[in-house]
Amino acid sequence: MFPRLLLLLLVLLPLSSWAARLPGIRFYERGEYAKASRALKQDLNNPKRNDEQKALARVYLAASLMALEKEDEAYEQLEELARTYPEQRVDPALFPPRLVELELKVRERLNAERLRQEAEQAELNRIAAAEEAERRKREQEEAARNQQAQVGTVDEPQVPAPAGPVSTFRLRPEITGYGDVGAALSGGQLAMGGALGLTIGGGPLEATVRTLAGGERWAWELEAGYLFGTGAFQPRVALRGTLFPDVGKVTAENPNGGGARFGIGAAVGGRLALSRQLSLLMDVGGEVLLNAPEPYNATLIVISAGVGYNLF
């Protein structure tokens, strides 16, 4: 019998001395929750209290705050308890069910937060591992290329991307001189004159309108042209139509003289870009003058050359 009593005293004596060092617990047990709250907060800030004492004080502080209808503050104390000393739990035999349920809610939220943080950390670790593997792979590839270069291995030449078309939208005033060699070839005089024109185009396509000055050979000319290539020199073909407002005079020998005449034909030539704005123009064209009156040739062979200035 005596040994059992001695053992019981040895167990209860530390507990009683521990409780004696926490006066806030006595206030709580007497229902003085406000005093218990103040005393237990002092115990939490007391450097002489060890971790176990502070954990127990935090449980009773949460219970006191719950009794004072300060559930939010009680929640904070239980959350801090779960973070700093998770071994200490709320004993359902000593505390009301509301406090026990609140502790379970706190622990469930913290557990969910912990799982989320662990998942995020695992994803960060996975990304870091993948980046590290990619870095090592690049280093190995770089080392292999350097080794090949040292032994004289020639890398495959890189094929440059094909250049895009140089021709873009353009608006180009032009001035040209021309000569009708068809008249000279048929035994007549070489007809010569000047012309002012305007070309508008985009890419390989362009259209040109010109005014030809030359005495009775005054005329309007319209061309639709196509350029080949994208270099500084571009060959060109065009369809051409010319309006002669007044050709010849009406006489007894030339009753068909006077009035407008139309010429249709084609031209070949080229455009040479001397700079971004300045271009050299060269064309040889052939036309048929419809209903040509005497002494005009029905076939026109015109050589022209000039310059143009790109405004755009």
Tab-separated table of C-alpha atoms in Angstrom, residues 47-305:
chain	number	residue	atom	x	y	z
A	47	PRO	CA	11.027	34.013	-20.508
A	48	LYS	CA	11.181	31.740	-17.452
A	49	ARG	CA	8.374	29.563	-18.800
A	50	ASN	CA	9.445	26.613	-20.929
A	51	ASP	CA	7.793	25.544	-24.177
A	52	GLU	CA	5.463	23.030	-22.539
A	53	GLN	CA	4.248	25.582	-19.992
A	54	LYS	CA	3.654	28.172	-22.694
A	55	ALA	CA	1.777	25.619	-24.796
A	56	LEU	CA	-0.516	24.764	-21.859
A	57	ALA	CA	-0.966	28.469	-21.095
A	58	ARG	CA	-2.005	29.066	-24.707
A	59	VAL	CA	-4.677	26.336	-24.473
A	60	TYR	CA	-6.177	27.904	-21.346
A	61	LEU	CA	-5.870	31.366	-22.881
A	62	ALA	CA	-7.878	30.199	-25.904
A	63	ALA	CA	-10.476	28.686	-23.567
A	64	SER	CA	-10.687	31.937	-21.571
A	65	LEU	CA	-11.112	34.008	-24.738
A	66	MET	CA	-13.799	31.635	-25.980
A	67	ALA	CA	-15.632	32.042	-22.666
A	68	LEU	CA	-15.389	35.823	-23.127
A	69	GLU	CA	-17.020	35.459	-26.613
A	70	LYS	CA	-13.757	36.404	-28.337
A	71	GLU	CA	-13.733	33.539	-30.786
A	72	ASP	CA	-11.454	35.261	-33.315
A	73	GLU	CA	-8.746	35.766	-30.697
A	74	ALA	CA	-9.219	32.209	-29.464
A	75	TYR	CA	-8.790	31.039	-33.072
A	76	GLU	CA	-5.498	32.946	-33.323
A	77	GLN	CA	-4.182	31.347	-30.112
A	78	LEU	CA	-5.084	27.846	-31.293
A	79	GLU	CA	-3.455	28.547	-34.657
A	80	GLU	CA	-0.258	29.717	-32.961
A	81	LEU	CA	-0.368	26.634	-30.722
A	82	ALA	CA	-0.642	24.326	-33.737
A	83	ARG	CA	2.282	26.062	-35.422
A	84	THR	CA	4.677	26.290	-32.463
A	85	TYR	CA	3.799	23.262	-30.337
A	86	PRO	CA	1.550	20.867	-32.282
A	87	GLU	CA	1.957	18.116	-29.666
A	88	GLN	CA	-0.253	20.041	-27.238
A	89	ARG	CA	-3.926	19.349	-27.967
A	90	VAL	CA	-7.195	20.556	-26.471
A	91	ASP	CA	-8.417	17.876	-24.060
A	92	PRO	CA	-12.148	17.296	-24.689
A	93	ALA	CA	-12.475	16.074	-21.096
A	94	LEU	CA	-11.377	19.472	-19.707
A	95	PHE	CA	-12.679	22.004	-22.219
A	96	PRO	CA	-16.058	22.761	-23.823
A	97	PRO	CA	-16.970	21.191	-27.204
A	98	ARG	CA	-16.891	24.592	-28.943
A	99	LEU	CA	-13.196	24.933	-28.190
A	100	VAL	CA	-12.503	21.358	-29.295
A	101	GLU	CA	-14.351	21.951	-32.590
A	102	LEU	CA	-12.520	25.230	-33.113
A	103	GLU	CA	-9.177	23.495	-32.653
A	104	LEU	CA	-10.154	20.833	-35.206
A	105	LYS	CA	-11.106	23.561	-37.668
A	106	VAL	CA	-7.760	25.296	-37.126
A	107	ARG	CA	-5.802	22.093	-37.607
A	108	GLU	CA	-7.730	21.140	-40.745
A	109	ARG	CA	-7.027	24.523	-42.327
A	110	LEU	CA	-3.352	24.411	-41.396
A	111	ASN	CA	-3.084	20.870	-42.711
A	112	ALA	CA	-4.661	21.924	-46.021
A	113	GLU	CA	-2.295	24.893	-46.156
A	114	ARG	CA	0.656	22.623	-45.450
A	115	LEU	CA	-0.369	20.212	-48.216
A	116	ARG	CA	-0.767	23.111	-50.647
A	117	GLN	CA	2.649	24.496	-49.739
A	118	GLU	CA	4.203	21.064	-50.112
A	119	ALA	CA	2.591	20.690	-53.546
A	120	GLU	CA	3.828	24.128	-54.593
A	121	GLN	CA	7.304	23.350	-53.315
A	122	ALA	CA	7.269	20.019	-55.145
A	123	GLU	CA	6.311	21.826	-58.370
A	124	LEU	CA	9.076	24.379	-57.827
A	125	ASN	CA	11.531	21.556	-57.232
A	126	ARG	CA	10.352	19.832	-60.414
A	127	ILE	CA	10.774	23.021	-62.452
A	128	ALA	CA	14.199	23.648	-60.930
A	129	ALA	CA	15.249	20.074	-61.703
A	130	ALA	CA	14.023	20.409	-65.302
A	131	GLU	CA	15.885	23.698	-65.724
A	132	GLU	CA	19.017	22.169	-64.255
A	133	ALA	CA	18.735	19.197	-66.618
A	134	GLU	CA	18.241	21.560	-69.560
A	135	ARG	CA	21.256	23.618	-68.478
A	136	ARG	CA	23.428	20.526	-68.254
A	137	LYS	CA	22.195	19.386	-71.658
A	138	ARG	CA	23.134	22.740	-73.200
A	139	GLU	CA	26.542	22.599	-71.549
A	140	GLN	CA	27.115	19.102	-72.915
A	141	GLU	CA	26.035	20.158	-76.410
A	142	GLU	CA	28.275	23.223	-76.236
A	143	ALA	CA	31.190	21.082	-75.087
A	144	ALA	CA	30.557	18.648	-77.955
A	145	ARG	CA	30.494	21.498	-80.496
A	146	ASN	CA	33.720	22.923	-79.103
A	147	GLN	CA	35.348	19.512	-79.308
A	148	GLN	CA	34.248	19.106	-82.922
A	149	ALA	CA	35.619	22.553	-83.754
A	150	GLN	CA	38.978	21.626	-82.228
A	151	VAL	CA	39.315	18.507	-84.391
A	152	GLY	CA	38.406	20.448	-87.523
A	153	THR	CA	34.789	19.448	-87.987
A	154	VAL	CA	32.997	21.990	-90.138
A	155	ASP	CA	29.481	22.863	-89.125
A	156	GLU	CA	26.811	22.728	-91.764
A	157	PRO	CA	26.500	26.094	-93.506
A	158	GLN	CA	23.428	28.038	-92.637
A	159	VAL	CA	21.234	28.771	-95.613
A	160	PRO	CA	20.181	32.409	-95.536
A	161	ALA	CA	16.498	33.100	-95.728
A	162	PRO	CA	15.384	34.221	-99.180
A	163	ALA	CA	15.157	37.959	-99.512
A	164	GLY	CA	11.699	39.403	-99.829
A	165	PRO	CA	10.649	41.427	-102.866
A	166	VAL	CA	12.365	44.791	-103.065
A	167	SER	CA	9.571	46.419	-105.040
A	168	THR	CA	6.995	48.175	-102.905
A	169	PHE	CA	4.366	50.816	-103.438
A	170	ARG	CA	5.804	53.677	-105.441
A	171	LEU	CA	4.688	56.954	-106.990
A	172	ARG	CA	7.258	58.151	-109.515
A	173	PRO	CA	7.191	61.272	-111.715
A	174	GLU	CA	9.197	60.682	-114.908
A	175	ILE	CA	10.774	62.682	-117.714
A	176	THR	CA	11.845	60.921	-120.904
A	177	GLY	CA	12.993	61.571	-124.425
A	178	TYR	CA	11.871	59.435	-127.339
A	179	GLY	CA	12.580	58.860	-131.002
A	180	ASP	CA	10.410	57.155	-133.653
A	181	VAL	CA	12.987	55.094	-135.565
A	182	GLY	CA	10.216	53.512	-137.614
A	183	ALA	CA	9.929	56.683	-139.680
A	184	ALA	CA	13.694	56.761	-140.263
A	185	LEU	CA	13.766	53.107	-141.312
A	186	SER	CA	11.037	53.750	-143.892
A	187	GLY	CA	13.015	56.603	-145.466
A	188	GLY	CA	11.420	59.466	-143.567
A	189	GLN	CA	12.767	61.757	-140.912
A	190	LEU	CA	13.508	60.629	-137.370
A	191	ALA	CA	10.687	61.963	-135.196
A	192	MET	CA	11.889	63.003	-131.741
A	193	GLY	CA	10.352	64.620	-128.692
A	194	GLY	CA	10.022	64.646	-124.937
A	195	ALA	CA	7.488	63.256	-122.514
A	196	LEU	CA	6.302	63.808	-118.951
A	197	GLY	CA	4.877	60.836	-117.098
A	198	LEU	CA	3.670	59.513	-113.773
A	199	THR	CA	4.009	55.888	-112.652
A	200	ILE	CA	2.148	54.269	-109.790
A	201	GLY	CA	2.893	50.703	-108.770
A	202	GLY	CA	3.168	48.067	-106.115
A	203	GLY	CA	5.370	44.989	-106.211
A	204	PRO	CA	6.014	43.938	-109.813
A	205	LEU	CA	2.958	45.720	-111.252
A	206	GLU	CA	2.825	49.336	-112.337
A	207	ALA	CA	0.801	51.700	-114.513
A	208	THR	CA	2.142	54.754	-116.347
A	209	VAL	CA	0.472	57.710	-118.034
A	210	ARG	CA	2.538	60.041	-120.256
A	211	THR	CA	2.103	63.189	-122.276
A	212	LEU	CA	4.176	63.096	-125.495
A	213	ALA	CA	5.171	66.470	-126.973
A	214	GLY	CA	6.288	66.701	-130.590
A	215	GLY	CA	4.393	69.034	-132.918
A	216	GLU	CA	1.709	67.097	-134.705
A	217	ARG	CA	2.805	64.030	-132.765
A	218	TRP	CA	1.423	65.380	-129.513
A	219	ALA	CA	-0.260	62.419	-127.774
A	220	TRP	CA	-1.400	60.719	-124.566
A	221	GLU	CA	0.088	57.338	-123.718
A	222	LEU	CA	-1.056	54.720	-121.176
A	223	GLU	CA	0.988	51.649	-120.170
A	224	ALA	CA	0.445	48.634	-117.937
A	225	GLY	CA	3.825	47.136	-117.020
A	226	TYR	CA	5.288	44.147	-115.216
A	227	LEU	CA	8.766	44.064	-113.620
A	228	PHE	CA	10.890	40.934	-113.266
A	229	GLY	CA	13.274	40.254	-110.401
A	230	THR	CA	14.083	42.196	-107.250
A	231	GLY	CA	17.591	43.487	-107.921
A	232	ALA	CA	18.813	46.934	-108.851
A	233	PHE	CA	18.042	46.214	-112.521
A	234	GLN	CA	14.582	44.876	-113.319
A	235	PRO	CA	13.570	43.860	-116.860
A	236	ARG	CA	10.146	45.110	-117.852
A	237	VAL	CA	7.380	44.328	-120.340
A	238	ALA	CA	4.302	46.453	-120.933
A	239	LEU	CA	1.163	46.818	-122.989
A	240	ARG	CA	0.796	50.270	-124.467
A	241	GLY	CA	-2.020	52.356	-125.885
A	242	THR	CA	-1.612	55.843	-127.386
A	243	LEU	CA	-4.160	58.510	-128.265
A	244	PHE	CA	-3.156	61.003	-130.975
A	245	PRO	CA	-5.741	63.831	-130.729
A	246	ASP	CA	-5.001	65.318	-134.154
A	247	VAL	CA	-2.948	63.606	-136.876
A	248	GLY	CA	-2.313	65.397	-140.179
A	249	LYS	CA	-4.574	67.796	-142.048
A	250	VAL	CA	-7.506	67.199	-144.351
A	251	THR	CA	-6.476	67.848	-147.995
A	252	ALA	CA	-7.565	66.685	-151.433
A	253	GLU	CA	-4.695	64.201	-151.458
A	254	ASN	CA	-5.299	63.226	-147.802
A	255	PRO	CA	-9.039	63.215	-147.188
A	256	ASN	CA	-8.507	60.966	-144.112
A	257	GLY	CA	-6.255	63.502	-142.396
A	258	GLY	CA	-7.176	65.208	-139.154
A	259	GLY	CA	-9.032	63.817	-136.179
A	260	ALA	CA	-7.978	61.455	-133.432
A	261	ARG	CA	-6.107	58.209	-134.016
A	262	PHE	CA	-5.314	55.329	-131.693
A	263	GLY	CA	-2.189	53.243	-131.480
A	264	ILE	CA	-1.851	49.915	-129.674
A	265	GLY	CA	1.237	47.846	-129.029
A	266	ALA	CA	3.783	46.644	-126.500
A	267	ALA	CA	7.147	47.598	-125.080
A	268	VAL	CA	10.165	45.906	-123.513
A	269	GLY	CA	12.859	47.521	-121.449
A	270	GLY	CA	14.130	47.833	-117.941
A	271	ARG	CA	14.424	49.924	-114.804
A	272	LEU	CA	17.814	50.545	-113.178
A	273	ALA	CA	17.784	51.857	-109.584
A	274	LEU	CA	20.588	54.401	-109.258
A	275	SER	CA	19.543	55.094	-105.658
A	276	ARG	CA	16.521	54.560	-103.436
A	277	GLN	CA	14.693	57.429	-105.181
A	278	LEU	CA	16.341	57.842	-108.592
A	279	SER	CA	15.751	55.313	-111.395
A	280	LEU	CA	16.935	55.136	-115.015
A	281	LEU	CA	14.186	54.238	-117.536
A	282	MET	CA	14.764	52.462	-120.888
A	283	ASP	CA	12.124	51.102	-123.290
A	284	VAL	CA	11.709	49.981	-126.898
A	285	GLY	CA	8.108	49.867	-128.054
A	286	GLY	CA	6.202	48.942	-131.160
A	287	GLU	CA	2.713	50.195	-132.017
A	288	VAL	CA	0.235	49.997	-134.846
A	289	LEU	CA	-1.464	53.297	-135.668
A	290	LEU	CA	-5.023	52.493	-136.635
A	291	ASN	CA	-6.307	54.229	-139.804
A	292	ALA	CA	-3.027	56.081	-140.221
A	293	PRO	CA	-3.412	58.919	-142.758
A	294	GLU	CA	-0.836	59.685	-145.423
A	295	PRO	CA	2.092	60.267	-145.091
A	296	TYR	CA	2.223	58.742	-141.567
A	297	ASN	CA	3.496	55.215	-141.030
A	298	ALA	CA	1.047	52.710	-139.662
A	299	THR	CA	3.863	51.035	-137.704
A	300	LEU	CA	5.642	52.980	-134.966
A	301	ILE	CA	8.925	51.842	-133.420
A	302	VAL	CA	9.776	54.132	-130.511
A	303	ILE	CA	12.936	54.124	-128.398
A	304	SER	CA	12.752	56.079	-125.143
A	305	ALA	CA	15.036	56.786	-122.202
